[in-house]
mmCIF file of C-alpha atoms in Angstrom:
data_model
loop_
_atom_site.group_PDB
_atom_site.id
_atom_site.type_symbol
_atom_site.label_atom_id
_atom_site.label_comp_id
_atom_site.label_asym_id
_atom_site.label_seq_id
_atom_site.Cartn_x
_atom_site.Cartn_y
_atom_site.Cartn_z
ATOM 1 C CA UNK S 20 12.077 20.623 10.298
ATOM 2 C CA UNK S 21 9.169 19.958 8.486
ATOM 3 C CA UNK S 22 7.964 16.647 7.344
ATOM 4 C CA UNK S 23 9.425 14.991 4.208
ATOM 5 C CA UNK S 24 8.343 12.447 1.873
ATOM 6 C CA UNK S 25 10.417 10.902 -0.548
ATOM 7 C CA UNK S 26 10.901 7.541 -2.213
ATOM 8 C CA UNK S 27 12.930 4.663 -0.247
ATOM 9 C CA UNK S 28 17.125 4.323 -0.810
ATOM 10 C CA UNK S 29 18.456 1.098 -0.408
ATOM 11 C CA UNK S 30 19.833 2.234 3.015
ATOM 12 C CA UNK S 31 16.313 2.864 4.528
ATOM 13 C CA UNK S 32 15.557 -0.833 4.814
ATOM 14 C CA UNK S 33 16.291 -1.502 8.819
ATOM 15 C CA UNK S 34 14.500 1.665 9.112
ATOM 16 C CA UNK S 35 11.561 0.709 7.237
ATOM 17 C CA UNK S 36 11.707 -2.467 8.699
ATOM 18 C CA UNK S 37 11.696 -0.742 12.280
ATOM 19 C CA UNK S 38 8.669 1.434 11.485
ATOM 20 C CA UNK S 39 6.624 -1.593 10.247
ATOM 21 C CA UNK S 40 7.807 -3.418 13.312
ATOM 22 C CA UNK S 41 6.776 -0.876 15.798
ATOM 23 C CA UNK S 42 3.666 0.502 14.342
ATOM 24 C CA UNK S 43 1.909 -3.328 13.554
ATOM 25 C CA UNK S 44 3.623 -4.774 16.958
ATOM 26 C CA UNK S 45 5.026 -7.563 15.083
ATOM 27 C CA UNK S 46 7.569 -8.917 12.312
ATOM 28 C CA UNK S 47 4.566 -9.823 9.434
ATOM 29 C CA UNK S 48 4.480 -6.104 7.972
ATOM 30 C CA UNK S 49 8.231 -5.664 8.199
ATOM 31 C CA UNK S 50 8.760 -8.942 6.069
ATOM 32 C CA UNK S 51 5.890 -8.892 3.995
ATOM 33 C CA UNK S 52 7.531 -5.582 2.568
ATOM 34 C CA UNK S 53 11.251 -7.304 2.443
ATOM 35 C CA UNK S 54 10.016 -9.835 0.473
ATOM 36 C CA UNK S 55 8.042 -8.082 -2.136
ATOM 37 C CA UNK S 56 10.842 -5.951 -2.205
ATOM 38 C CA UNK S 57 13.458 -8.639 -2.750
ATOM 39 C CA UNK S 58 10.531 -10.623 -5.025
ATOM 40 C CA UNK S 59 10.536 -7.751 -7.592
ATOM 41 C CA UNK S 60 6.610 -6.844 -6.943
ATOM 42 C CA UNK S 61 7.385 -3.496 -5.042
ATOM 43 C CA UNK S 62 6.377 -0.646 -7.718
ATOM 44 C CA UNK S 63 6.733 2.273 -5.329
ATOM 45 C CA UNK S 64 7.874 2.800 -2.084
ATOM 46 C CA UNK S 65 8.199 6.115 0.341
ATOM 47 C CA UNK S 66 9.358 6.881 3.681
ATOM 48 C CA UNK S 67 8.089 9.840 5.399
ATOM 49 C CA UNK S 68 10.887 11.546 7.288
ATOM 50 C CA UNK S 69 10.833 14.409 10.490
ATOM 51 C CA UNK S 70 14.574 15.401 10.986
ATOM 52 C CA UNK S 71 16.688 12.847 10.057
ATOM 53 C CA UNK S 72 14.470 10.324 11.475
ATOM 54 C CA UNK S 73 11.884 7.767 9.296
ATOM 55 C CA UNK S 74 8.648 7.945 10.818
ATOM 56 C CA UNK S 75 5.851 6.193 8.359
ATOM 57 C CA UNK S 76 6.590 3.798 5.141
ATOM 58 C CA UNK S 77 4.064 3.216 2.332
ATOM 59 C CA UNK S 78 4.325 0.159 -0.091
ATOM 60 C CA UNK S 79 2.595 0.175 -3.583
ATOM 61 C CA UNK S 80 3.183 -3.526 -5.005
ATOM 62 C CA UNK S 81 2.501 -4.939 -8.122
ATOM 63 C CA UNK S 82 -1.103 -6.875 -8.223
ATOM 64 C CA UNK S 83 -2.547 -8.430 -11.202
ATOM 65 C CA UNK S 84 -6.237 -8.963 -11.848
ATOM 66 C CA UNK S 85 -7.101 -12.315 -13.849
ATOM 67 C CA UNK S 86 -10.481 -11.822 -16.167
ATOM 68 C CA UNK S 87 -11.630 -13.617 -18.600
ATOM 69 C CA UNK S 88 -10.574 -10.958 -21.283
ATOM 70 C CA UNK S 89 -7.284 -10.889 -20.301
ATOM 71 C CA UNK S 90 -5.062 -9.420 -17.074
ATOM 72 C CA UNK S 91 -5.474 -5.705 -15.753
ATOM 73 C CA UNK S 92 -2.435 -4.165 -14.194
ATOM 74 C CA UNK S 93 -3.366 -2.833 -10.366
ATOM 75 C CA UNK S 94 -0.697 -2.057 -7.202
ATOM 76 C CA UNK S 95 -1.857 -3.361 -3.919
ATOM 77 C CA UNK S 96 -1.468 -0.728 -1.238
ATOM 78 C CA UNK S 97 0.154 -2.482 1.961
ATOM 79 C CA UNK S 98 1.758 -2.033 4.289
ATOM 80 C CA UNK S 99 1.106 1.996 5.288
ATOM 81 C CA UNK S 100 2.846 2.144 8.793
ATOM 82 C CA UNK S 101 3.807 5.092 10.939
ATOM 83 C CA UNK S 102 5.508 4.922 14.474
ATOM 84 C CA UNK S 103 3.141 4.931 17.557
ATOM 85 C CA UNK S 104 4.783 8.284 18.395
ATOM 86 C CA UNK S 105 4.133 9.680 15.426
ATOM 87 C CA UNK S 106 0.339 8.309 14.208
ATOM 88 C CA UNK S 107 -2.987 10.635 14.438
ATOM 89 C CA UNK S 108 -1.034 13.452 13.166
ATOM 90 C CA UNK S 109 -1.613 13.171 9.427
ATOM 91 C CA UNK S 110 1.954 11.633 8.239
ATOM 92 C CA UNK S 111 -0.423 8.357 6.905
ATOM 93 C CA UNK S 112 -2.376 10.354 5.022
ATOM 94 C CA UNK S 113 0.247 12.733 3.864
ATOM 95 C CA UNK S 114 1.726 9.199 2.373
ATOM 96 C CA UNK S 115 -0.971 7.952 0.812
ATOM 97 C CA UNK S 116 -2.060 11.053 -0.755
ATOM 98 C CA UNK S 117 1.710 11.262 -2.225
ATOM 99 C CA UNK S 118 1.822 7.801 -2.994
ATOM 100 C CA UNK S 119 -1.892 8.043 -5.264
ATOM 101 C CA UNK S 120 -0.515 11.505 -6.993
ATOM 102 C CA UNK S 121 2.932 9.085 -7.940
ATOM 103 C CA UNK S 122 0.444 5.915 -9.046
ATOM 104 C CA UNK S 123 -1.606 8.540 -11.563
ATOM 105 C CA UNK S 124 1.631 10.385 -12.598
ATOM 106 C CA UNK S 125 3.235 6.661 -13.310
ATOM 107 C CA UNK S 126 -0.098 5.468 -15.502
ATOM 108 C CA UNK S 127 -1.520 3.399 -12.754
ATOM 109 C CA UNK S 128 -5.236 3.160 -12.885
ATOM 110 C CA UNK S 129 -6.514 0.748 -10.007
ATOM 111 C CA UNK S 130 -5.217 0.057 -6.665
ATOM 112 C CA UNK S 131 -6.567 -2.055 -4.476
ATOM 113 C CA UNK S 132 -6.451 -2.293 -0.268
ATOM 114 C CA UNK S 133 -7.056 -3.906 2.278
ATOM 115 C CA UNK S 134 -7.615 -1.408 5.567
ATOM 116 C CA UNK S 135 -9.662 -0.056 7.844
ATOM 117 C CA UNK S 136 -13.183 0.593 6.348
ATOM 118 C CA UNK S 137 -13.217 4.276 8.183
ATOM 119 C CA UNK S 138 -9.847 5.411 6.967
ATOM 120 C CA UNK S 139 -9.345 4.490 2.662
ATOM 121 C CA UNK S 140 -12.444 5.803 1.877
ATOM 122 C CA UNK S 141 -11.634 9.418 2.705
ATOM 123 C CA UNK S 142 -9.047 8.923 -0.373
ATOM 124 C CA UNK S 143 -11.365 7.466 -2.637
ATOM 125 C CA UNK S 144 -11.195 3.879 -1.960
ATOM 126 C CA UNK S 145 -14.800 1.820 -1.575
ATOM 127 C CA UNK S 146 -15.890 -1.903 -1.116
ATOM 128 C CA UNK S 147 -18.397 -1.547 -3.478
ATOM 129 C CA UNK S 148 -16.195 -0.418 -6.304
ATOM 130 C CA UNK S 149 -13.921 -4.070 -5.536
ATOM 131 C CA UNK S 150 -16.938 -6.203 -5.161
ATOM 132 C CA UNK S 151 -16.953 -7.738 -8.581
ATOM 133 C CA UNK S 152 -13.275 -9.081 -7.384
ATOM 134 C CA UNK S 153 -12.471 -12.452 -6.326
ATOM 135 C CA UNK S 154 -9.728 -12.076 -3.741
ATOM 136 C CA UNK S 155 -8.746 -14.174 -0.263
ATOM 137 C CA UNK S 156 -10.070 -11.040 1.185
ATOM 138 C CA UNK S 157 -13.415 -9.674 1.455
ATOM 139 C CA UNK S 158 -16.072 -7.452 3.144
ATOM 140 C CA UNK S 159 -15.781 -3.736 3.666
ATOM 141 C CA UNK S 160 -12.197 -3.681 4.210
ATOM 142 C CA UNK S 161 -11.490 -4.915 0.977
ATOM 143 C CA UNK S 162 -11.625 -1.721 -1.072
ATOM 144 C CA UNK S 163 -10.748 -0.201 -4.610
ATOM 145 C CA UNK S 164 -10.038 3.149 -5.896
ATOM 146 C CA UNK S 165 -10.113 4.217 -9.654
ATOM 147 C CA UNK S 166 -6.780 6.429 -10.226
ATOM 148 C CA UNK S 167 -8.670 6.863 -13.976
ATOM 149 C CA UNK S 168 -12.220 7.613 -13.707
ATOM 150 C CA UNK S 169 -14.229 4.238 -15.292
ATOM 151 C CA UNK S 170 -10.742 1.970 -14.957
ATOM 152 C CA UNK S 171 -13.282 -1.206 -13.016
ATOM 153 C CA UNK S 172 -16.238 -0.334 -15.364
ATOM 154 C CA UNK S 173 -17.342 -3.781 -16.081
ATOM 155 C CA UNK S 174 -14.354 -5.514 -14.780
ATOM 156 C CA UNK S 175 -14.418 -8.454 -13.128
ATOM 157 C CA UNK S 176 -11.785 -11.231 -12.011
ATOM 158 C CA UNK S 177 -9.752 -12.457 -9.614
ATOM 159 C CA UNK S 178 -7.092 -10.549 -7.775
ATOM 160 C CA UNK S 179 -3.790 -12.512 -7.384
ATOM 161 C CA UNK S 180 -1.978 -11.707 -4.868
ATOM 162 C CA UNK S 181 2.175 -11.932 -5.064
ATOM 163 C CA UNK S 182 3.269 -15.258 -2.477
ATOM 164 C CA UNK S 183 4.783 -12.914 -0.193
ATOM 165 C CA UNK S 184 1.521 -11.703 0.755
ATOM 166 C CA UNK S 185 0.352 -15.094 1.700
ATOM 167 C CA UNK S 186 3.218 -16.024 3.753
ATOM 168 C CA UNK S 187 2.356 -13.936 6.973
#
């Protein structure tokens, strides 16, 4: 059966939770995207599926960037998890790629990451394009990505991350 993407039912949580569990090696990723779930923040959330089995999660949550003109609307993507069993064989970027196409279809314009430097950019995503962000996160892992060409042009604030996001 081939692979499936689709967007999270409310009885995909222990699965979700089991993927985030397994693929980080520990409870923060699995919690971080209970509570932004439970918090209200999530804006988009997808399972990828092989047989009847959930084998990657991707979590698009709601992030707000503070400027002095006012507040932009961004998503934060995090956490992007597959199983160990499953990674290296394109399911994580099958996600995200699904996952951007949804953002752009929704109206989204920015979203911001924080990931691995070799892997976001090959969707778009670049450290130089967030550098004019303040954010508890910096360097070349924290990364932006336009969804409408221009959407940073001149911006510049501070990203504020939801509280769940801090608590792990």
């Amino acid at each position: 059966m081939p692979l499936a993407i689709r967007v999270e039912n409310p009885d995909d949580g222990p699965a979700i939770s089991r993927v985030n569990r397994l693929a980080f090696g520990r409870q923060d990723e699995a919690r971080l995207a209970e509570r932004l779930r439970e918090g209200g923040w999530a804006r988009i959330s997808l399972v990828a599926q092989l047989d009847a089995q959930i084998v990657g999660h991707l979590l698009f949550s709601h992030l707000p960037i503070v400027t002095p003109a006012g507040t932009i609307c961004a998503l934060a993507l995090a956490p992007l998890a597959v199983l160990p069993e499953h990674q290296s064989q394109g399911i994580g970027s099958e996600l995200v790629g699904r996952g951007l196409d949804i953002c752009r279809r929704q109206g989204h314009t920015i979203v911001i990451v924080l990931g691995h430097p070799h892997y976001y950019p090959r969707f778009g995503f670049s450290a130089e394009l967030a550098r004019p962000l303040e954010s508890p996160y910096a360097g070349e892992s924290f990364m932006a990505l336009e969804l409408i060409p221009g959407a940073l042009e001149g911006v510049s604030g501070r990203v504020e991350y939801p509280p769940p996001f801090g608590e792990f």
